[in-house]
PDB file of C-alpha atoms in Angstrom:
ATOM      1  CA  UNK O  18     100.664 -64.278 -55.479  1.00 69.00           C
ATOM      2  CA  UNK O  19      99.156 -64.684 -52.209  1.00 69.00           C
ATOM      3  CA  UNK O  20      98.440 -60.720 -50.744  1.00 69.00           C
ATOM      4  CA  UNK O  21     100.279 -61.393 -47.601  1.00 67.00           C
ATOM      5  CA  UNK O  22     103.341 -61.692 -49.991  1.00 71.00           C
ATOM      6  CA  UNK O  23     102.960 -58.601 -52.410  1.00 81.00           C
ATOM      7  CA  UNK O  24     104.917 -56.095 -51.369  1.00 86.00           C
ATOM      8  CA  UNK O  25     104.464 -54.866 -54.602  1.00 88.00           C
ATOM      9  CA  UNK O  26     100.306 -54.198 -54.407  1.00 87.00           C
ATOM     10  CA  UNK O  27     101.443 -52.866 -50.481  1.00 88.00           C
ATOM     11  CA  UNK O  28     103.655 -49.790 -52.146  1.00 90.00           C
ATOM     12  CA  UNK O  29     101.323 -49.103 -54.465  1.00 90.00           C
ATOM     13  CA  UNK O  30      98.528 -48.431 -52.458  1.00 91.00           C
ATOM     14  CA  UNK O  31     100.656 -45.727 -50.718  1.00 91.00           C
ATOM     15  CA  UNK O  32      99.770 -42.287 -51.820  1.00 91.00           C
ATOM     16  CA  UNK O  33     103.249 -40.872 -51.901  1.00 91.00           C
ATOM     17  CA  UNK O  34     106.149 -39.848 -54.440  1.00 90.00           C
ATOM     18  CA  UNK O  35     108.060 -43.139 -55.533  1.00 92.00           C
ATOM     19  CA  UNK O  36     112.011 -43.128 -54.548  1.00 91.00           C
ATOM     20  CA  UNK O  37     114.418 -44.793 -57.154  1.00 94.00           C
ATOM     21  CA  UNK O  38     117.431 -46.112 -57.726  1.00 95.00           C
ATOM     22  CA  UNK O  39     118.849 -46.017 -60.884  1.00 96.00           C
ATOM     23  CA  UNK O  40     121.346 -47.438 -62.697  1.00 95.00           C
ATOM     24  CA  UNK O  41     122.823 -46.562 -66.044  1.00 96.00           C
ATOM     25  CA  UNK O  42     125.848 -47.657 -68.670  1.00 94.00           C
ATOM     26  CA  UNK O  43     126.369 -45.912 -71.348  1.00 93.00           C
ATOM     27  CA  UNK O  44     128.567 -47.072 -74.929  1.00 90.00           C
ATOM     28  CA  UNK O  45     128.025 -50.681 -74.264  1.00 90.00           C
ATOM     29  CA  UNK O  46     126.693 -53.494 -75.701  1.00 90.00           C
ATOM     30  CA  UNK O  47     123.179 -53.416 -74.446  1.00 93.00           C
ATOM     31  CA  UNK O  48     121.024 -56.299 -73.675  1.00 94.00           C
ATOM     32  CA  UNK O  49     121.413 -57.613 -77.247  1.00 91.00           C
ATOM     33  CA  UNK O  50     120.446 -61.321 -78.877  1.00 90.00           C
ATOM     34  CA  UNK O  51     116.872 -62.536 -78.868  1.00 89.00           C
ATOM     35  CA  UNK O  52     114.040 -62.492 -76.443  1.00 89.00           C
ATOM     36  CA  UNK O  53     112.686 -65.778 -76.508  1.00 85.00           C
ATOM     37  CA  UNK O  54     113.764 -68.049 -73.186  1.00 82.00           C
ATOM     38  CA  UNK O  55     113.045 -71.128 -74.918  1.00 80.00           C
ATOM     39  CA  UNK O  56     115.493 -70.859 -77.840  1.00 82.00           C
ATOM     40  CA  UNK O  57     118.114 -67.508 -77.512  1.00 82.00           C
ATOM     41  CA  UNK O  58     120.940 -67.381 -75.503  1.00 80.00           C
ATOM     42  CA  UNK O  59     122.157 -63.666 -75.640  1.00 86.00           C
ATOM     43  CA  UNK O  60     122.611 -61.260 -73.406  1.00 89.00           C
ATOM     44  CA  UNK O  61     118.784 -60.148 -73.065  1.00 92.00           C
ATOM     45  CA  UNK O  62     117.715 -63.942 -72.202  1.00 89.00           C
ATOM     46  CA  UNK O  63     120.751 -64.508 -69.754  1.00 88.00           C
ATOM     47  CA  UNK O  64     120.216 -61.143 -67.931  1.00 90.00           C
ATOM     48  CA  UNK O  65     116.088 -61.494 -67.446  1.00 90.00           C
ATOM     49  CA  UNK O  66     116.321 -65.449 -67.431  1.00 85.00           C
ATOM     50  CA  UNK O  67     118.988 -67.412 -67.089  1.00 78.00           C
ATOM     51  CA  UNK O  68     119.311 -66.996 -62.760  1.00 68.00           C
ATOM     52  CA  UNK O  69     120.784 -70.366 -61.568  1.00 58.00           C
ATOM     53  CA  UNK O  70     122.224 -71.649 -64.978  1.00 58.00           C
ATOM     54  CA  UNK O  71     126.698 -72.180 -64.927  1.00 56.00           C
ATOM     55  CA  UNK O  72     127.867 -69.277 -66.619  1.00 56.00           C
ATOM     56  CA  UNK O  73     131.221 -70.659 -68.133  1.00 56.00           C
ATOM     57  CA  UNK O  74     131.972 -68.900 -71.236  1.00 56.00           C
ATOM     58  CA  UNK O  75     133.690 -65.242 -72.033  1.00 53.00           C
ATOM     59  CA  UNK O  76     135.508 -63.883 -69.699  1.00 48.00           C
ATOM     60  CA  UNK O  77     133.561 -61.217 -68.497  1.00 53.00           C
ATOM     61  CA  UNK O  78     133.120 -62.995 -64.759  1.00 52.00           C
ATOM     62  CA  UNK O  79     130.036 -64.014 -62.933  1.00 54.00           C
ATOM     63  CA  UNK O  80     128.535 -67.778 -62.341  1.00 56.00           C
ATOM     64  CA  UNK O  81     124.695 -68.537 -61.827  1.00 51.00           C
ATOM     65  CA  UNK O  82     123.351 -65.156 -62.329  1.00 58.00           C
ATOM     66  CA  UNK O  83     123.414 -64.831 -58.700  1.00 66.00           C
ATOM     67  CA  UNK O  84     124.701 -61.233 -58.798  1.00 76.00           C
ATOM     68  CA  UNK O  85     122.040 -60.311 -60.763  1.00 81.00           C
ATOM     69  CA  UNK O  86     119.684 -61.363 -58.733  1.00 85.00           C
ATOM     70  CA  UNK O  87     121.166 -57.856 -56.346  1.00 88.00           C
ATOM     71  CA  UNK O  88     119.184 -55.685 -58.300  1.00 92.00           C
ATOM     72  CA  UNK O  89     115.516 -57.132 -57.780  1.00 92.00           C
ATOM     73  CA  UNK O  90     117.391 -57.370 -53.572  1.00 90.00           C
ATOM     74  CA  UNK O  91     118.158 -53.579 -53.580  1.00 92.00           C
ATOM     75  CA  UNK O  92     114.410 -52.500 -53.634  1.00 93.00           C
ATOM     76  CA  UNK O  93     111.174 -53.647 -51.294  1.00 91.00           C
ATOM     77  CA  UNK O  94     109.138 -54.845 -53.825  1.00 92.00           C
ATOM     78  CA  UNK O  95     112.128 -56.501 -55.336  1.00 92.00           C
ATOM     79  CA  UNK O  96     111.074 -54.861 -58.920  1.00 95.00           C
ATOM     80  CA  UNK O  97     113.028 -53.887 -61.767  1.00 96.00           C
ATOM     81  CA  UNK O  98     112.556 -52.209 -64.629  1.00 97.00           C
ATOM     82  CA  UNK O  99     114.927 -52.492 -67.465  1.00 98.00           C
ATOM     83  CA  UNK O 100     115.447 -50.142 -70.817  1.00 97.00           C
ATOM     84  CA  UNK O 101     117.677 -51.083 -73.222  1.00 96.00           C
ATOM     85  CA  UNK O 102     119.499 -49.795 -76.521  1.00 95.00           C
ATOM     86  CA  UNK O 103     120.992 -52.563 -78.384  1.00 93.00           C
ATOM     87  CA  UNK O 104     124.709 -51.436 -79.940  1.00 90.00           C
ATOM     88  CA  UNK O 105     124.663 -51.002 -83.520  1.00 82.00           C
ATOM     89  CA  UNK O 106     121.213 -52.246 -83.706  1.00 70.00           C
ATOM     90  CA  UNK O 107     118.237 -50.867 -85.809  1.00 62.00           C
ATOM     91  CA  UNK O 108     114.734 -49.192 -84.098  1.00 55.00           C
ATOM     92  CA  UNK O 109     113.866 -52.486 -82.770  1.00 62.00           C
ATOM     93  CA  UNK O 110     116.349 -53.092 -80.496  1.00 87.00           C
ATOM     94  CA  UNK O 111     115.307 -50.390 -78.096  1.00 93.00           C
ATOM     95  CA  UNK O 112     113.511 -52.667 -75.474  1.00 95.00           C
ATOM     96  CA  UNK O 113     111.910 -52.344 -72.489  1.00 96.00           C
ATOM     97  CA  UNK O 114     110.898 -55.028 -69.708  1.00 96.00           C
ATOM     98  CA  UNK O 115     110.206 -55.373 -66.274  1.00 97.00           C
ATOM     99  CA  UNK O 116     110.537 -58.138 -63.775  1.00 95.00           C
ATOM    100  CA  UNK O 117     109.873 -59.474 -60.387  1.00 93.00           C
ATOM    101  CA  UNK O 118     111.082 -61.802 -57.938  1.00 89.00           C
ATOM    102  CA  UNK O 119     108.293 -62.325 -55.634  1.00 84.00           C
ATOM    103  CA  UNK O 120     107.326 -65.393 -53.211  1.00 82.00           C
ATOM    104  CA  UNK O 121     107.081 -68.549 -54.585  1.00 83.00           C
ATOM    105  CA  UNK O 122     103.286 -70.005 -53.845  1.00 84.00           C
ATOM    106  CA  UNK O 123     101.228 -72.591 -54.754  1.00 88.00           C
ATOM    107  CA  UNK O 124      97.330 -72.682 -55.869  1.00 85.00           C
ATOM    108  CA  UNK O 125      94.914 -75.668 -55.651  1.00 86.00           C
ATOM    109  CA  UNK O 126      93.485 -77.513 -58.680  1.00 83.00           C
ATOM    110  CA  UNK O 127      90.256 -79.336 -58.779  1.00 82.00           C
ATOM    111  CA  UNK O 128      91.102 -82.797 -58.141  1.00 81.00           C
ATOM    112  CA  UNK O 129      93.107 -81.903 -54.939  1.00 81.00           C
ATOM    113  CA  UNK O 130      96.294 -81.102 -57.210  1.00 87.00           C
ATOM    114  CA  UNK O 131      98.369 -77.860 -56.939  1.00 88.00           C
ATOM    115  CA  UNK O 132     100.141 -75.984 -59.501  1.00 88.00           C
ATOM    116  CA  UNK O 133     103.290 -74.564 -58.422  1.00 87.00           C
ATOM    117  CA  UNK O 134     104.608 -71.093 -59.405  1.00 85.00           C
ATOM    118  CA  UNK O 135     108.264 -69.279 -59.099  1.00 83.00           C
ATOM    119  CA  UNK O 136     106.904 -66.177 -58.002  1.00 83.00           C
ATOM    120  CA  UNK O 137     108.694 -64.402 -60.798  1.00 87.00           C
ATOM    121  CA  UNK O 138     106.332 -61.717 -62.850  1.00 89.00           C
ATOM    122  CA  UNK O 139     106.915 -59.882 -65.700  1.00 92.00           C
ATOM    123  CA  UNK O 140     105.604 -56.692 -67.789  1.00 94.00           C
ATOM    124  CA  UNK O 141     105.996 -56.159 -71.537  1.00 93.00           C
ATOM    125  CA  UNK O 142     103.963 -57.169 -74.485  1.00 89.00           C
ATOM    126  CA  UNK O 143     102.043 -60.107 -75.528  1.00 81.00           C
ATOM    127  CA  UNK O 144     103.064 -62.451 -77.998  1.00 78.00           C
ATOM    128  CA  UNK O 145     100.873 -64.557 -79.964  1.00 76.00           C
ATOM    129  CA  UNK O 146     101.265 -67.760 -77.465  1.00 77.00           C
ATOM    130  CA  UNK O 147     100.582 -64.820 -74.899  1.00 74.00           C
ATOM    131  CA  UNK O 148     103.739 -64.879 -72.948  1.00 81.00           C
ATOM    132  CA  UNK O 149     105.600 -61.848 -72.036  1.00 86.00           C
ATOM    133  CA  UNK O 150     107.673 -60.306 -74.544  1.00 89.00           C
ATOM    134  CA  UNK O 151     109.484 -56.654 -74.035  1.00 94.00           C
ATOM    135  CA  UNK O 152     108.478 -53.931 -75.504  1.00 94.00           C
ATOM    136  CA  UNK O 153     110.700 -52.862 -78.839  1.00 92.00           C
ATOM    137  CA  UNK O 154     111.081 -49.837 -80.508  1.00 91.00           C
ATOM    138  CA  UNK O 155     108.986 -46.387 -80.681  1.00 93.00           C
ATOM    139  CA  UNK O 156     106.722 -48.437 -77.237  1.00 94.00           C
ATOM    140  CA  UNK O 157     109.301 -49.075 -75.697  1.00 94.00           C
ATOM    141  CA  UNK O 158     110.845 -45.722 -75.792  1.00 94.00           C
ATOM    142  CA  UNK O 159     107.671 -44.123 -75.086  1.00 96.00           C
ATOM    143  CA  UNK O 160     107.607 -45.722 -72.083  1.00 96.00           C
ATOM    144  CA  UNK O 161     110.914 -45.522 -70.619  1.00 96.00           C
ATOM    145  CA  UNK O 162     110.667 -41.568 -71.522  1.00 96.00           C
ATOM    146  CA  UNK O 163     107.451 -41.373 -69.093  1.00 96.00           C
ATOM    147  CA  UNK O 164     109.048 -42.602 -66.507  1.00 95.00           C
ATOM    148  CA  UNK O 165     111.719 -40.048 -66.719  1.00 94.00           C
ATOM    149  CA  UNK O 166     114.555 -42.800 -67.874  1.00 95.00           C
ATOM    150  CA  UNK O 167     117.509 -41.550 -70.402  1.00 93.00           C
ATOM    151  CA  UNK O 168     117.031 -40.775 -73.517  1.00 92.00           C
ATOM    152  CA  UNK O 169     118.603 -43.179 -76.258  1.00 91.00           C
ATOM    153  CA  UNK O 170     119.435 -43.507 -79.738  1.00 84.00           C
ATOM    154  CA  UNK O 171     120.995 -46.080 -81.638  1.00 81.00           C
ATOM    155  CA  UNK O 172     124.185 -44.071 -81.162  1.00 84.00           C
ATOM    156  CA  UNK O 173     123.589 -44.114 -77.490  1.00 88.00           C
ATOM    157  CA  UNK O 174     123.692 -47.672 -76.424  1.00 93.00           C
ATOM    158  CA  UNK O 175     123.283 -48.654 -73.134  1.00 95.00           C
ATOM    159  CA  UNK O 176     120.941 -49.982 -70.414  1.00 96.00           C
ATOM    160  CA  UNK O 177     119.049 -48.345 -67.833  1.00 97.00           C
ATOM    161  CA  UNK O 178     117.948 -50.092 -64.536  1.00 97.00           C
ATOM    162  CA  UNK O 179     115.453 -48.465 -62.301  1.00 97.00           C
ATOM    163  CA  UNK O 180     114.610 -49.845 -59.075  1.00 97.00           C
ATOM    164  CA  UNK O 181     111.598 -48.496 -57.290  1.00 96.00           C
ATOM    165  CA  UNK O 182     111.462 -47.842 -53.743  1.00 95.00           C
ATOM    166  CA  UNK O 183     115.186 -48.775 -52.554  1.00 93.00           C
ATOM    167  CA  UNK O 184     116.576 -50.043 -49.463  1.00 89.00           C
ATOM    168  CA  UNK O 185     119.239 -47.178 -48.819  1.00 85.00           C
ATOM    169  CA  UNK O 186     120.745 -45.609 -45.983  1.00 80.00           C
ATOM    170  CA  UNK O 187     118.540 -42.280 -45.121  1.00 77.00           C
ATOM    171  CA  UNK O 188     121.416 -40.345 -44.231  1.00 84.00           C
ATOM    172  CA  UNK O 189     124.801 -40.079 -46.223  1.00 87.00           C
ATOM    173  CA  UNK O 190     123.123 -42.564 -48.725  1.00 90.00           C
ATOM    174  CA  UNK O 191     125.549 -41.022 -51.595  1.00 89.00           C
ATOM    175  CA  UNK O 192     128.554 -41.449 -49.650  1.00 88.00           C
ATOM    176  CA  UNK O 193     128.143 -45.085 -49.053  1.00 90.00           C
ATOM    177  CA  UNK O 194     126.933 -45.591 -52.749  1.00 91.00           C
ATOM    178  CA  UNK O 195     130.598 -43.606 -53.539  1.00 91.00           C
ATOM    179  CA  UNK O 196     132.646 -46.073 -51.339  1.00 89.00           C
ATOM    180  CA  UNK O 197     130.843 -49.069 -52.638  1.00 90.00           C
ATOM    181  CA  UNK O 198     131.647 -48.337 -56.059  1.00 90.00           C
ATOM    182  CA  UNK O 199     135.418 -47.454 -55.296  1.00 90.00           C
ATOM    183  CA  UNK O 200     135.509 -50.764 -53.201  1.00 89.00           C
ATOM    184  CA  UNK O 201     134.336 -52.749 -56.203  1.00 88.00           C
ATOM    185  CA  UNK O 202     134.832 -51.350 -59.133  1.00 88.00           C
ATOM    186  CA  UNK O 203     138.468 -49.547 -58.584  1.00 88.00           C
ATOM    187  CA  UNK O 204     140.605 -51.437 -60.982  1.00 87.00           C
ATOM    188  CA  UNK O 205     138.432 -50.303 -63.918  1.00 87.00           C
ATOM    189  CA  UNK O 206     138.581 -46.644 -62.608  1.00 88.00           C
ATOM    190  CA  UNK O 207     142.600 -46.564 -63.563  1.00 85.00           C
ATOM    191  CA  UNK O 208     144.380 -46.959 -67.236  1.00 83.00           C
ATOM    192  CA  UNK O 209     146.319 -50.337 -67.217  1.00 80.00           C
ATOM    193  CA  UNK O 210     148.472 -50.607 -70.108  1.00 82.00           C
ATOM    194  CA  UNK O 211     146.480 -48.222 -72.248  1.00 81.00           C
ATOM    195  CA  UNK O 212     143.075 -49.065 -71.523  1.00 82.00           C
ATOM    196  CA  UNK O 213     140.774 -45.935 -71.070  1.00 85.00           C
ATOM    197  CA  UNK O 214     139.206 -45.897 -67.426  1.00 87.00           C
ATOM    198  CA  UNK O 215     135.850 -46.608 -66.696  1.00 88.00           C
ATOM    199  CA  UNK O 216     133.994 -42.957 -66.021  1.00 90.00           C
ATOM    200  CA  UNK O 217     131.518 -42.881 -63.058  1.00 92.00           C
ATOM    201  CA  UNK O 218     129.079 -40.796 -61.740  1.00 92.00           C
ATOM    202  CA  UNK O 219     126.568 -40.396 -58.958  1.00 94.00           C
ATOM    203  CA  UNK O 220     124.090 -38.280 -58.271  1.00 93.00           C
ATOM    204  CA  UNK O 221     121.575 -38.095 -55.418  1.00 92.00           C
ATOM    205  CA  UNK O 222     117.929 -35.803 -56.469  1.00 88.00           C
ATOM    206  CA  UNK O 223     120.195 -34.084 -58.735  1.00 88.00           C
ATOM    207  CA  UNK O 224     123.284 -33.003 -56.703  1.00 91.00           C
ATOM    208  CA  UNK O 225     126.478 -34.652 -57.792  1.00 93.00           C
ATOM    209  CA  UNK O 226     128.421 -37.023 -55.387  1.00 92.00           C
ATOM    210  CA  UNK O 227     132.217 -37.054 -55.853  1.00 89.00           C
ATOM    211  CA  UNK O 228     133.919 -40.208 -55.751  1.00 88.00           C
ATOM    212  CA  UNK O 229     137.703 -40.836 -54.796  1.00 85.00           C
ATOM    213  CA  UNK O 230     140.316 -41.021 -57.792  1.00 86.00           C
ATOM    214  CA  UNK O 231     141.948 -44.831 -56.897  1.00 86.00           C
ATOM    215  CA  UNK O 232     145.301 -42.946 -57.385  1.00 82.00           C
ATOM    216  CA  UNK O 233     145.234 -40.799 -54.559  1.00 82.00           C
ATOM    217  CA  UNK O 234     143.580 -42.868 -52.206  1.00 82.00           C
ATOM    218  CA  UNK O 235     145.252 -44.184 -49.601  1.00 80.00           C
ATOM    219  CA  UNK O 236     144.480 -48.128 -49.773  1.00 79.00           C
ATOM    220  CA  UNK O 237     144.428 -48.571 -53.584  1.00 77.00           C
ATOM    221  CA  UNK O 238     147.276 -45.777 -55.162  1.00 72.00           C
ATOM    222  CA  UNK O 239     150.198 -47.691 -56.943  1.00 66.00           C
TER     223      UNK O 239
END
C-alpha cells in the first residue's frame, strides 16, 4: 500500500500509549465454521470475508456485510483485531485474526501491466499455500492475553473486537456510547414473552458508565 495511504505505518510511528475500543459478547456462538474463504461458509468466513455478498438466510438480520464493515470505520487506521472462542468447541477453536481495510492501489508489472489489489490486509498464521490463516488454540490465546483481551475458555464463548486508536468524542465519549446502545439495541434490553434481556455494560479506562433501563425511559417504556 502506497505510504501516502497507511494510516496504519503513520500511528505506529507515534511514540505514545495506544487508545482502544473494545468490544465484547459473551455466551454466544463465537465465530464458528471453517477458515478457509474458498470453501466454508460459517460464521468465521462471513464475518472476516464475505463484505458485499446477499446475506439471505437465518433470521438474524443484516444484508452485504455492510454493517460490519463499522468496525474497521470506527478506528483511523481502520484495523481490527478479532479473538474468538468457538461455543462448545475443543482447544482449537480459540482463534485469533486481524484485518484491514486500507486503500485500494495498484502496482506496475513488467510489460506495462498492473496488478490490482483490494487494499484489505490481514495477520494470522501461514498456511502451507502461504495465505493467512488465524491463529488457533494455545497461539492464539497467547496472543490475545498480551494484548490485555478477555480471558476465555471453552466455557466462556464469545468474541472480542479491539479497535485501535478510535474515532470518539473526547469529552462525554461514554455517554454517547450509552445512548447509542439504548437507541439501537433497546428491544433486546427488555423480556418479551419470556425471553431473558440482553445484559450490557460499558466502561470507559475502567470506570463504569450506566446506561438507561428502556422501562423507565421516557421514549421507549411500555
Amino acid at each position: 500500500e502506497p505510504l501516502v495511504d497507511d494510516a496504519l505505518s503513520r500511528q505506529l510511528a507515534i511514540d505514545a500509549p495506544v487508545r482502544v475500543l473494545e468490544i465484547c459478547d459473551f455466551g454466544t456462538q463465537g465465530l464458528s465454521g471453517g477458515v478457509d474463504p474458498t470453501s466454508d461458509q460459517g460464521n468465521f468466513v462471513r464475518f472476516f470475508f464475505d463484505i458485499g455478498i446477499p446475506h439471505t438466510g437465518g433470521s438474524d438480520g443484516g444484508t452485504y456485510g455492510y454493517g460490519r464493515s463499522s468496525l474497521y470505520l470506527a478506528g483511523r487506521t481502520r484495523t481490527i483485531l478479532v479473538d474468538t472462542q468457538v461455543h462448545g468447541g475443543g482447544d482449537a477453536t480459540r482463534r485469533m485474526m486481524a484485518c484491514r481495510l486500507g486503500a485500494a492501489y495498484v502496482k506496475p508489472r513488467l510489460g506495462g501491466s498492473q496488478n490490482r489489489y483490494t487494499g484489505r490486509h490481514f495477520w494470522g498464521g501461514h498456511a502451507q499455500d502461504n495465505t493467512i490463516l488465524p491463529l488457533e488454540g494455545e497461539p492464539a490465546r497467547s496472543l490475545a492475553a498480551s494484548l490485555g483481551m478477555p480471558a476465555r475458555d471453552i466455557g466462556n464463548s464469545g468474541t472480542s473486537i479491539l479497535i485501535p486508536w478510535p474515532d470518539l468524542p473526547d469529552v462525554d465519549t461514554g455517554r454517547h456510547i450509552s445512548a447509542a446502545l439504548l437507541h439501537n439495541l433497546w428491544p433486546k434490553l427488555v423480556e418479551v414473552q419470556g425471553r431473558r434481556p440482553m445484559e450490557i455494560a460499558v466502561e470507559i479506562d475502567g470506570v463504569s458508565v450506566p446506561i438507561p433501563d428502556p422501562k423507565r425511559h421516557h421514549q421507549y417504556a411500555p
